[in-house]
Amino acid sequence: SGTGTPSGKAPDPHSVLAELAVACLDFCRASWAELPPQQQRQASVAAAVVCSLLILGGKAVPMLAAAALLLYLRGQQPSTASFEPFFRQWFTEDYFPQISQKVQQELKQRAARQSNPLDYLATQLKGWVMGKTEQLQAMAWYEFAVKFALPPCYADLGFMRTATVNLGSHKRPSMVTFWGIHGMWMLAPTVRIDFENVSLLDEWDRQRAGTG
């Protein structure tokens, strides 16, 4: 009897998987090429996030939470235009009431050193007027101080911005930094203001005397 043709062998599972993988890769390449550039970028970001989750495992959750917080704070930064109104209010309501006490003390000390009686009375009167009209003096002092303080030196830290101003004079500066974060400005918690620096008083007297 004839031997006949041998029956066909069962396909190799490894070969089948390899063919399927090649087919999937070809399909992915074709699909990727059809995507517009914006969707390609979005898909790349999504793939990167998935890979990060797979690699980092349990550590990914706090890292993603921190990244989301930073992105949120980035969108909540106060504008630079909002700093000047904040600074005016802070200067007149918080800073000046404290610095004015030191200014009055300095004026009294200067008056005691005056040899001319008229100069002594003028200096004493200046200190008395400042104490009696503190609110008006605050605005006048602010308008003079901004010549040295503004515009501030801004820095963008990503999740917040800073504004550094000079509360002293050019010769004796007193640099103070403010933080702009979550839609508001505040005095940096690490800042210690030098209330002993009343060098603006010298600038004030110099300009009023016409020698500035």
PDB file of C-alpha atoms in Angstrom:
ATOM      1  CA  SER A   1       0.000   0.000   0.000  1.00  0.00           C
ATOM      2  CA  GLY A   2       1.166   3.593  -0.588  1.00  0.00           C
ATOM      3  CA  THR A   3       2.868   5.377   2.216  1.00  0.00           C
ATOM      4  CA  GLY A   4       0.829   8.630   1.661  1.00  0.00           C
ATOM      5  CA  THR A   5       1.761  12.105   2.736  1.00  0.00           C
ATOM      6  CA  PRO A   6       2.528  12.707   6.366  1.00  0.00           C
ATOM      7  CA  SER A   7      -0.041  14.593   8.334  1.00  0.00           C
ATOM      8  CA  GLY A   8       0.774  18.372   9.020  1.00  0.00           C
ATOM      9  CA  LYS A   9       2.647  19.187  12.228  1.00  0.00           C
ATOM     10  CA  ALA A  10       1.045  21.322  14.953  1.00  0.00           C
ATOM     11  CA  PRO A  11       2.198  24.953  14.736  1.00  0.00           C
ATOM     12  CA  ASP A  12       4.954  26.016  17.145  1.00  0.00           C
ATOM     13  CA  PRO A  13       3.439  28.190  19.916  1.00  0.00           C
ATOM     14  CA  HIS A  14       6.560  30.378  20.027  1.00  0.00           C
ATOM     15  CA  SER A  15       6.310  31.085  16.314  1.00  0.00           C
ATOM     16  CA  VAL A  16       2.643  31.987  16.626  1.00  0.00           C
ATOM     17  CA  LEU A  17       3.360  34.388  19.486  1.00  0.00           C
ATOM     18  CA  ALA A  18       6.195  35.957  17.542  1.00  0.00           C
ATOM     19  CA  GLU A  19       3.939  36.511  14.516  1.00  0.00           C
ATOM     20  CA  LEU A  20       1.243  38.034  16.725  1.00  0.00           C
ATOM     21  CA  ALA A  21       3.789  40.351  18.356  1.00  0.00           C
ATOM     22  CA  VAL A  22       5.044  41.518  14.965  1.00  0.00           C
ATOM     23  CA  ALA A  23       1.477  42.105  13.811  1.00  0.00           C
ATOM     24  CA  CYS A  24       0.686  44.104  16.972  1.00  0.00           C
ATOM     25  CA  LEU A  25       3.807  46.228  16.550  1.00  0.00           C
ATOM     26  CA  ASP A  26       2.928  46.943  12.936  1.00  0.00           C
ATOM     27  CA  PHE A  27      -0.586  47.926  13.960  1.00  0.00           C
ATOM     28  CA  CYS A  28       0.730  50.221  16.728  1.00  0.00           C
ATOM     29  CA  ARG A  29       3.185  51.896  14.355  1.00  0.00           C
ATOM     30  CA  ALA A  30       0.456  52.504  11.794  1.00  0.00           C
ATOM     31  CA  SER A  31      -1.933  53.844  14.445  1.00  0.00           C
ATOM     32  CA  TRP A  32       0.766  56.082  15.917  1.00  0.00           C
ATOM     33  CA  ALA A  33       1.582  57.538  12.517  1.00  0.00           C
ATOM     34  CA  GLU A  34      -2.072  58.470  12.014  1.00  0.00           C
ATOM     35  CA  LEU A  35      -2.306  60.391  15.311  1.00  0.00           C
ATOM     36  CA  PRO A  36      -1.913  64.188  15.210  1.00  0.00           C
ATOM     37  CA  PRO A  37       1.153  65.583  17.068  1.00  0.00           C
ATOM     38  CA  GLN A  38      -0.857  66.769  20.090  1.00  0.00           C
ATOM     39  CA  GLN A  39      -2.365  63.328  20.678  1.00  0.00           C
ATOM     40  CA  GLN A  40       1.076  61.755  20.236  1.00  0.00           C
ATOM     41  CA  ARG A  41       2.395  63.972  23.060  1.00  0.00           C
ATOM     42  CA  GLN A  42      -0.566  63.105  25.273  1.00  0.00           C
ATOM     43  CA  ALA A  43      -0.066  59.404  24.617  1.00  0.00           C
ATOM     44  CA  SER A  44       3.641  59.731  25.442  1.00  0.00           C
ATOM     45  CA  VAL A  45       2.859  61.399  28.772  1.00  0.00           C
ATOM     46  CA  ALA A  46       0.290  58.715  29.609  1.00  0.00           C
ATOM     47  CA  ALA A  47       2.805  55.991  28.761  1.00  0.00           C
ATOM     48  CA  ALA A  48       5.441  57.668  30.926  1.00  0.00           C
ATOM     49  CA  VAL A  49       3.002  57.841  33.867  1.00  0.00           C
ATOM     50  CA  VAL A  50       2.094  54.166  33.483  1.00  0.00           C
ATOM     51  CA  CYS A  51       5.773  53.175  33.328  1.00  0.00           C
ATOM     52  CA  SER A  52       6.505  55.267  36.423  1.00  0.00           C
ATOM     53  CA  LEU A  53       3.694  53.565  38.320  1.00  0.00           C
ATOM     54  CA  LEU A  54       4.974  50.138  37.316  1.00  0.00           C
ATOM     55  CA  ILE A  55       8.568  50.977  38.283  1.00  0.00           C
ATOM     56  CA  LEU A  56       7.940  52.882  41.506  1.00  0.00           C
ATOM     57  CA  GLY A  57       5.044  50.837  42.780  1.00  0.00           C
ATOM     58  CA  GLY A  58       3.841  52.096  46.162  1.00  0.00           C
ATOM     59  CA  LYS A  59       6.217  55.061  46.078  1.00  0.00           C
ATOM     60  CA  ALA A  60       4.436  56.515  43.064  1.00  0.00           C
ATOM     61  CA  VAL A  61       1.349  57.690  44.971  1.00  0.00           C
ATOM     62  CA  PRO A  62       3.044  60.290  47.227  1.00  0.00           C
ATOM     63  CA  MET A  63       5.261  61.422  44.347  1.00  0.00           C
ATOM     64  CA  LEU A  64       2.266  61.934  42.069  1.00  0.00           C
ATOM     65  CA  ALA A  65       0.423  63.740  44.874  1.00  0.00           C
ATOM     66  CA  ALA A  66       3.396  66.068  45.380  1.00  0.00           C
ATOM     67  CA  ALA A  67       3.612  66.715  41.632  1.00  0.00           C
ATOM     68  CA  ALA A  68      -0.111  67.496  41.494  1.00  0.00           C
ATOM     69  CA  LEU A  69       0.234  69.901  44.445  1.00  0.00           C
ATOM     70  CA  LEU A  70       3.133  71.722  42.787  1.00  0.00           C
ATOM     71  CA  LEU A  71       1.177  72.048  39.538  1.00  0.00           C
ATOM     72  CA  TYR A  72      -1.818  73.403  41.477  1.00  0.00           C
ATOM     73  CA  LEU A  73       0.294  75.969  43.335  1.00  0.00           C
ATOM     74  CA  ARG A  74       1.929  76.959  40.054  1.00  0.00           C
ATOM     75  CA  GLY A  75      -1.487  77.942  38.730  1.00  0.00           C
ATOM     76  CA  GLN A  76      -2.312  79.853  41.937  1.00  0.00           C
ATOM     77  CA  GLN A  77       0.673  82.215  41.968  1.00  0.00           C
ATOM     78  CA  PRO A  78      -0.382  85.831  42.650  1.00  0.00           C
ATOM     79  CA  SER A  79       0.441  88.293  39.895  1.00  0.00           C
ATOM     80  CA  THR A  80       3.292  90.751  40.238  1.00  0.00           C
ATOM     81  CA  ALA A  81       0.760  93.555  39.756  1.00  0.00           C
ATOM     82  CA  SER A  82      -0.952  92.527  43.004  1.00  0.00           C
ATOM     83  CA  PHE A  83       2.176  93.041  45.093  1.00  0.00           C
ATOM     84  CA  GLU A  84       2.169  96.851  45.247  1.00  0.00           C
ATOM     85  CA  PRO A  85      -1.355  97.133  46.781  1.00  0.00           C
ATOM     86  CA  PHE A  86      -0.436  94.442  49.304  1.00  0.00           C
ATOM     87  CA  PHE A  87       2.863  96.140  50.122  1.00  0.00           C
ATOM     88  CA  ARG A  88       1.165  99.512  50.661  1.00  0.00           C
ATOM     89  CA  GLN A  89      -1.290  98.027  53.152  1.00  0.00           C
ATOM     90  CA  TRP A  90       1.404  96.028  54.937  1.00  0.00           C
ATOM     91  CA  PHE A  91       3.725  99.040  55.124  1.00  0.00           C
ATOM     92  CA  THR A  92       1.161 101.504  56.495  1.00  0.00           C
ATOM     93  CA  GLU A  93      -0.699  99.127  58.833  1.00  0.00           C
ATOM     94  CA  ASP A  94       1.956  96.679  60.054  1.00  0.00           C
ATOM     95  CA  TYR A  95       5.413  98.078  59.469  1.00  0.00           C
ATOM     96  CA  PHE A  96       5.116 101.831  60.021  1.00  0.00           C
ATOM     97  CA  PRO A  97       3.413 101.720  63.451  1.00  0.00           C
ATOM     98  CA  GLN A  98       6.485  99.843  64.712  1.00  0.00           C
ATOM     99  CA  ILE A  99       9.178 101.781  62.872  1.00  0.00           C
ATOM    100  CA  SER A 100       7.600 105.119  63.783  1.00  0.00           C
ATOM    101  CA  GLN A 101       8.354 104.518  67.461  1.00  0.00           C
ATOM    102  CA  LYS A 102      12.016 104.125  66.613  1.00  0.00           C
ATOM    103  CA  VAL A 103      11.886 107.235  64.414  1.00  0.00           C
ATOM    104  CA  GLN A 104      10.428 109.284  67.276  1.00  0.00           C
ATOM    105  CA  GLN A 105      13.152 108.028  69.607  1.00  0.00           C
ATOM    106  CA  GLU A 106      15.803 108.924  67.040  1.00  0.00           C
ATOM    107  CA  LEU A 107      14.347 112.420  66.636  1.00  0.00           C
ATOM    108  CA  LYS A 108      14.410 112.947  70.422  1.00  0.00           C
ATOM    109  CA  GLN A 109      18.036 111.822  70.553  1.00  0.00           C
ATOM    110  CA  ARG A 110      18.937 114.159  67.713  1.00  0.00           C
ATOM    111  CA  ALA A 111      17.135 117.001  69.430  1.00  0.00           C
ATOM    112  CA  ALA A 112      19.165 116.407  72.588  1.00  0.00           C
ATOM    113  CA  ARG A 113      22.358 116.727  70.557  1.00  0.00           C
ATOM    114  CA  GLN A 114      21.336 120.032  68.966  1.00  0.00           C
ATOM    115  CA  SER A 115      23.342 123.008  70.166  1.00  0.00           C
ATOM    116  CA  ASN A 116      21.107 125.564  68.453  1.00  0.00           C
ATOM    117  CA  PRO A 117      17.874 126.125  70.464  1.00  0.00           C
ATOM    118  CA  LEU A 118      15.852 126.686  67.291  1.00  0.00           C
ATOM    119  CA  ASP A 119      17.106 123.425  65.799  1.00  0.00           C
ATOM    120  CA  TYR A 120      16.298 121.687  69.071  1.00  0.00           C
ATOM    121  CA  LEU A 121      12.708 122.961  69.040  1.00  0.00           C
ATOM    122  CA  ALA A 122      12.271 122.082  65.351  1.00  0.00           C
ATOM    123  CA  THR A 123      13.462 118.516  65.892  1.00  0.00           C
ATOM    124  CA  GLN A 124      11.294 118.076  68.988  1.00  0.00           C
ATOM    125  CA  LEU A 125       8.285 119.437  67.118  1.00  0.00           C
ATOM    126  CA  LYS A 126       8.920 117.035  64.227  1.00  0.00           C
ATOM    127  CA  GLY A 127       8.837 114.057  66.606  1.00  0.00           C
ATOM    128  CA  TRP A 128       5.681 115.361  68.316  1.00  0.00           C
ATOM    129  CA  VAL A 129       3.881 115.844  64.996  1.00  0.00           C
ATOM    130  CA  MET A 130       4.825 112.348  63.849  1.00  0.00           C
ATOM    131  CA  GLY A 131       3.322 110.860  66.998  1.00  0.00           C
ATOM    132  CA  LYS A 132       0.093 112.857  66.726  1.00  0.00           C
ATOM    133  CA  THR A 133      -0.539 112.288  63.002  1.00  0.00           C
ATOM    134  CA  GLU A 134       0.756 108.738  62.605  1.00  0.00           C
ATOM    135  CA  GLN A 135      -1.821 107.709  59.996  1.00  0.00           C
ATOM    136  CA  LEU A 136      -1.025 110.658  57.731  1.00  0.00           C
ATOM    137  CA  GLN A 137       2.672 110.199  58.327  1.00  0.00           C
ATOM    138  CA  ALA A 138       2.365 106.529  57.373  1.00  0.00           C
ATOM    139  CA  MET A 139       1.186 107.388  53.861  1.00  0.00           C
ATOM    140  CA  ALA A 140       3.770 110.154  53.484  1.00  0.00           C
ATOM    141  CA  TRP A 141       6.516 107.825  54.697  1.00  0.00           C
ATOM    142  CA  TYR A 142       5.297 105.120  52.328  1.00  0.00           C
ATOM    143  CA  GLU A 143       5.348 107.443  49.313  1.00  0.00           C
ATOM    144  CA  PHE A 144       8.920 108.306  50.178  1.00  0.00           C
ATOM    145  CA  ALA A 145       9.982 104.720  50.947  1.00  0.00           C
ATOM    146  CA  VAL A 146       8.764 103.326  47.614  1.00  0.00           C
ATOM    147  CA  LYS A 147      11.472 105.357  45.900  1.00  0.00           C
ATOM    148  CA  PHE A 148      13.914 102.873  47.405  1.00  0.00           C
ATOM    149  CA  ALA A 149      11.703  99.786  47.839  1.00  0.00           C
ATOM    150  CA  LEU A 150       9.929  99.503  44.497  1.00  0.00           C
ATOM    151  CA  PRO A 151      10.027  97.912  42.058  1.00  0.00           C
ATOM    152  CA  PRO A 152      10.914  94.781  44.002  1.00  0.00           C
ATOM    153  CA  CYS A 153      13.253  92.052  42.831  1.00  0.00           C
ATOM    154  CA  TYR A 154      11.017  89.141  41.772  1.00  0.00           C
ATOM    155  CA  ALA A 155      11.983  85.483  41.612  1.00  0.00           C
ATOM    156  CA  ASP A 156       9.863  82.624  40.259  1.00  0.00           C
ATOM    157  CA  LEU A 157      10.314  79.355  42.166  1.00  0.00           C
ATOM    158  CA  GLY A 158       7.715  77.421  40.213  1.00  0.00           C
ATOM    159  CA  PHE A 159       5.239  76.775  43.012  1.00  0.00           C
ATOM    160  CA  MET A 160       5.534  80.355  44.354  1.00  0.00           C
ATOM    161  CA  ARG A 161       7.231  83.662  43.611  1.00  0.00           C
ATOM    162  CA  THR A 162       9.169  85.975  45.888  1.00  0.00           C
ATOM    163  CA  ALA A 163       9.475  89.758  46.027  1.00  0.00           C
ATOM    164  CA  THR A 164      12.431  91.377  47.790  1.00  0.00           C
ATOM    165  CA  VAL A 165      12.331  95.063  48.735  1.00  0.00           C
ATOM    166  CA  ASN A 166      14.665  97.512  50.449  1.00  0.00           C
ATOM    167  CA  LEU A 167      13.168  99.096  53.560  1.00  0.00           C
ATOM    168  CA  GLY A 168      16.309 101.098  54.223  1.00  0.00           C
ATOM    169  CA  SER A 169      18.343 103.553  52.197  1.00  0.00           C
ATOM    170  CA  HIS A 170      20.810 102.986  49.388  1.00  0.00           C
ATOM    171  CA  LYS A 171      23.719 103.485  51.779  1.00  0.00           C
ATOM    172  CA  ARG A 172      22.236 101.317  54.531  1.00  0.00           C
ATOM    173  CA  PRO A 173      19.831  98.842  52.944  1.00  0.00           C
ATOM    174  CA  SER A 174      17.419  96.599  54.816  1.00  0.00           C
ATOM    175  CA  MET A 175      16.334  93.836  52.457  1.00  0.00           C
ATOM    176  CA  VAL A 176      13.018  92.094  53.200  1.00  0.00           C
ATOM    177  CA  THR A 177      11.507  89.201  51.237  1.00  0.00           C
ATOM    178  CA  PHE A 178       7.824  88.403  50.749  1.00  0.00           C
ATOM    179  CA  TRP A 179       6.289  85.165  49.487  1.00  0.00           C
ATOM    180  CA  GLY A 180       3.550  84.986  46.875  1.00  0.00           C
ATOM    181  CA  ILE A 181       1.796  81.639  47.193  1.00  0.00           C
ATOM    182  CA  HIS A 182      -1.750  80.295  46.770  1.00  0.00           C
ATOM    183  CA  GLY A 183      -3.084  83.584  45.456  1.00  0.00           C
ATOM    184  CA  MET A 184      -1.785  85.781  48.274  1.00  0.00           C
ATOM    185  CA  TRP A 185       1.309  87.651  49.494  1.00  0.00           C
ATOM    186  CA  MET A 186       2.843  87.346  52.938  1.00  0.00           C
ATOM    187  CA  LEU A 187       5.995  88.271  54.783  1.00  0.00           C
ATOM    188  CA  ALA A 188       8.401  85.346  54.533  1.00  0.00           C
ATOM    189  CA  PRO A 189       8.347  83.465  57.878  1.00  0.00           C
ATOM    190  CA  THR A 190      12.141  83.358  57.883  1.00  0.00           C
ATOM    191  CA  VAL A 191      12.494  87.167  57.721  1.00  0.00           C
ATOM    192  CA  ARG A 192      13.471  89.235  60.738  1.00  0.00           C
ATOM    193  CA  ILE A 193      12.927  92.950  60.146  1.00  0.00           C
ATOM    194  CA  ASP A 194      15.554  95.358  61.422  1.00  0.00           C
ATOM    195  CA  PHE A 195      13.409  97.987  63.159  1.00  0.00           C
ATOM    196  CA  GLU A 196      16.594  99.709  64.312  1.00  0.00           C
ATOM    197  CA  ASN A 197      17.350 100.720  60.715  1.00  0.00           C
ATOM    198  CA  VAL A 198      15.872 104.214  60.358  1.00  0.00           C
ATOM    199  CA  SER A 199      18.312 105.276  57.646  1.00  0.00           C
ATOM    200  CA  LEU A 200      15.384 106.563  55.563  1.00  0.00           C
ATOM    201  CA  LEU A 201      15.190 109.409  58.083  1.00  0.00           C
ATOM    202  CA  ASP A 202      18.573 110.631  56.847  1.00  0.00           C
ATOM    203  CA  GLU A 203      17.357 110.454  53.236  1.00  0.00           C
ATOM    204  CA  TRP A 204      14.157 112.268  54.224  1.00  0.00           C
ATOM    205  CA  ASP A 205      16.056 115.119  55.878  1.00  0.00           C
ATOM    206  CA  ARG A 206      18.605 115.282  53.059  1.00  0.00           C
ATOM    207  CA  GLN A 207      15.967 115.622  50.363  1.00  0.00           C
ATOM    208  CA  ARG A 208      13.898 118.121  52.377  1.00  0.00           C
ATOM    209  CA  ALA A 209      17.047 120.179  52.816  1.00  0.00           C
ATOM    210  CA  GLY A 210      17.710 119.964  49.090  1.00  0.00           C
ATOM    211  CA  THR A 211      21.020 118.170  49.446  1.00  0.00           C
ATOM    212  CA  GLY A 212      19.851 114.774  48.106  1.00  0.00           C
TER     213      GLY A 212
END
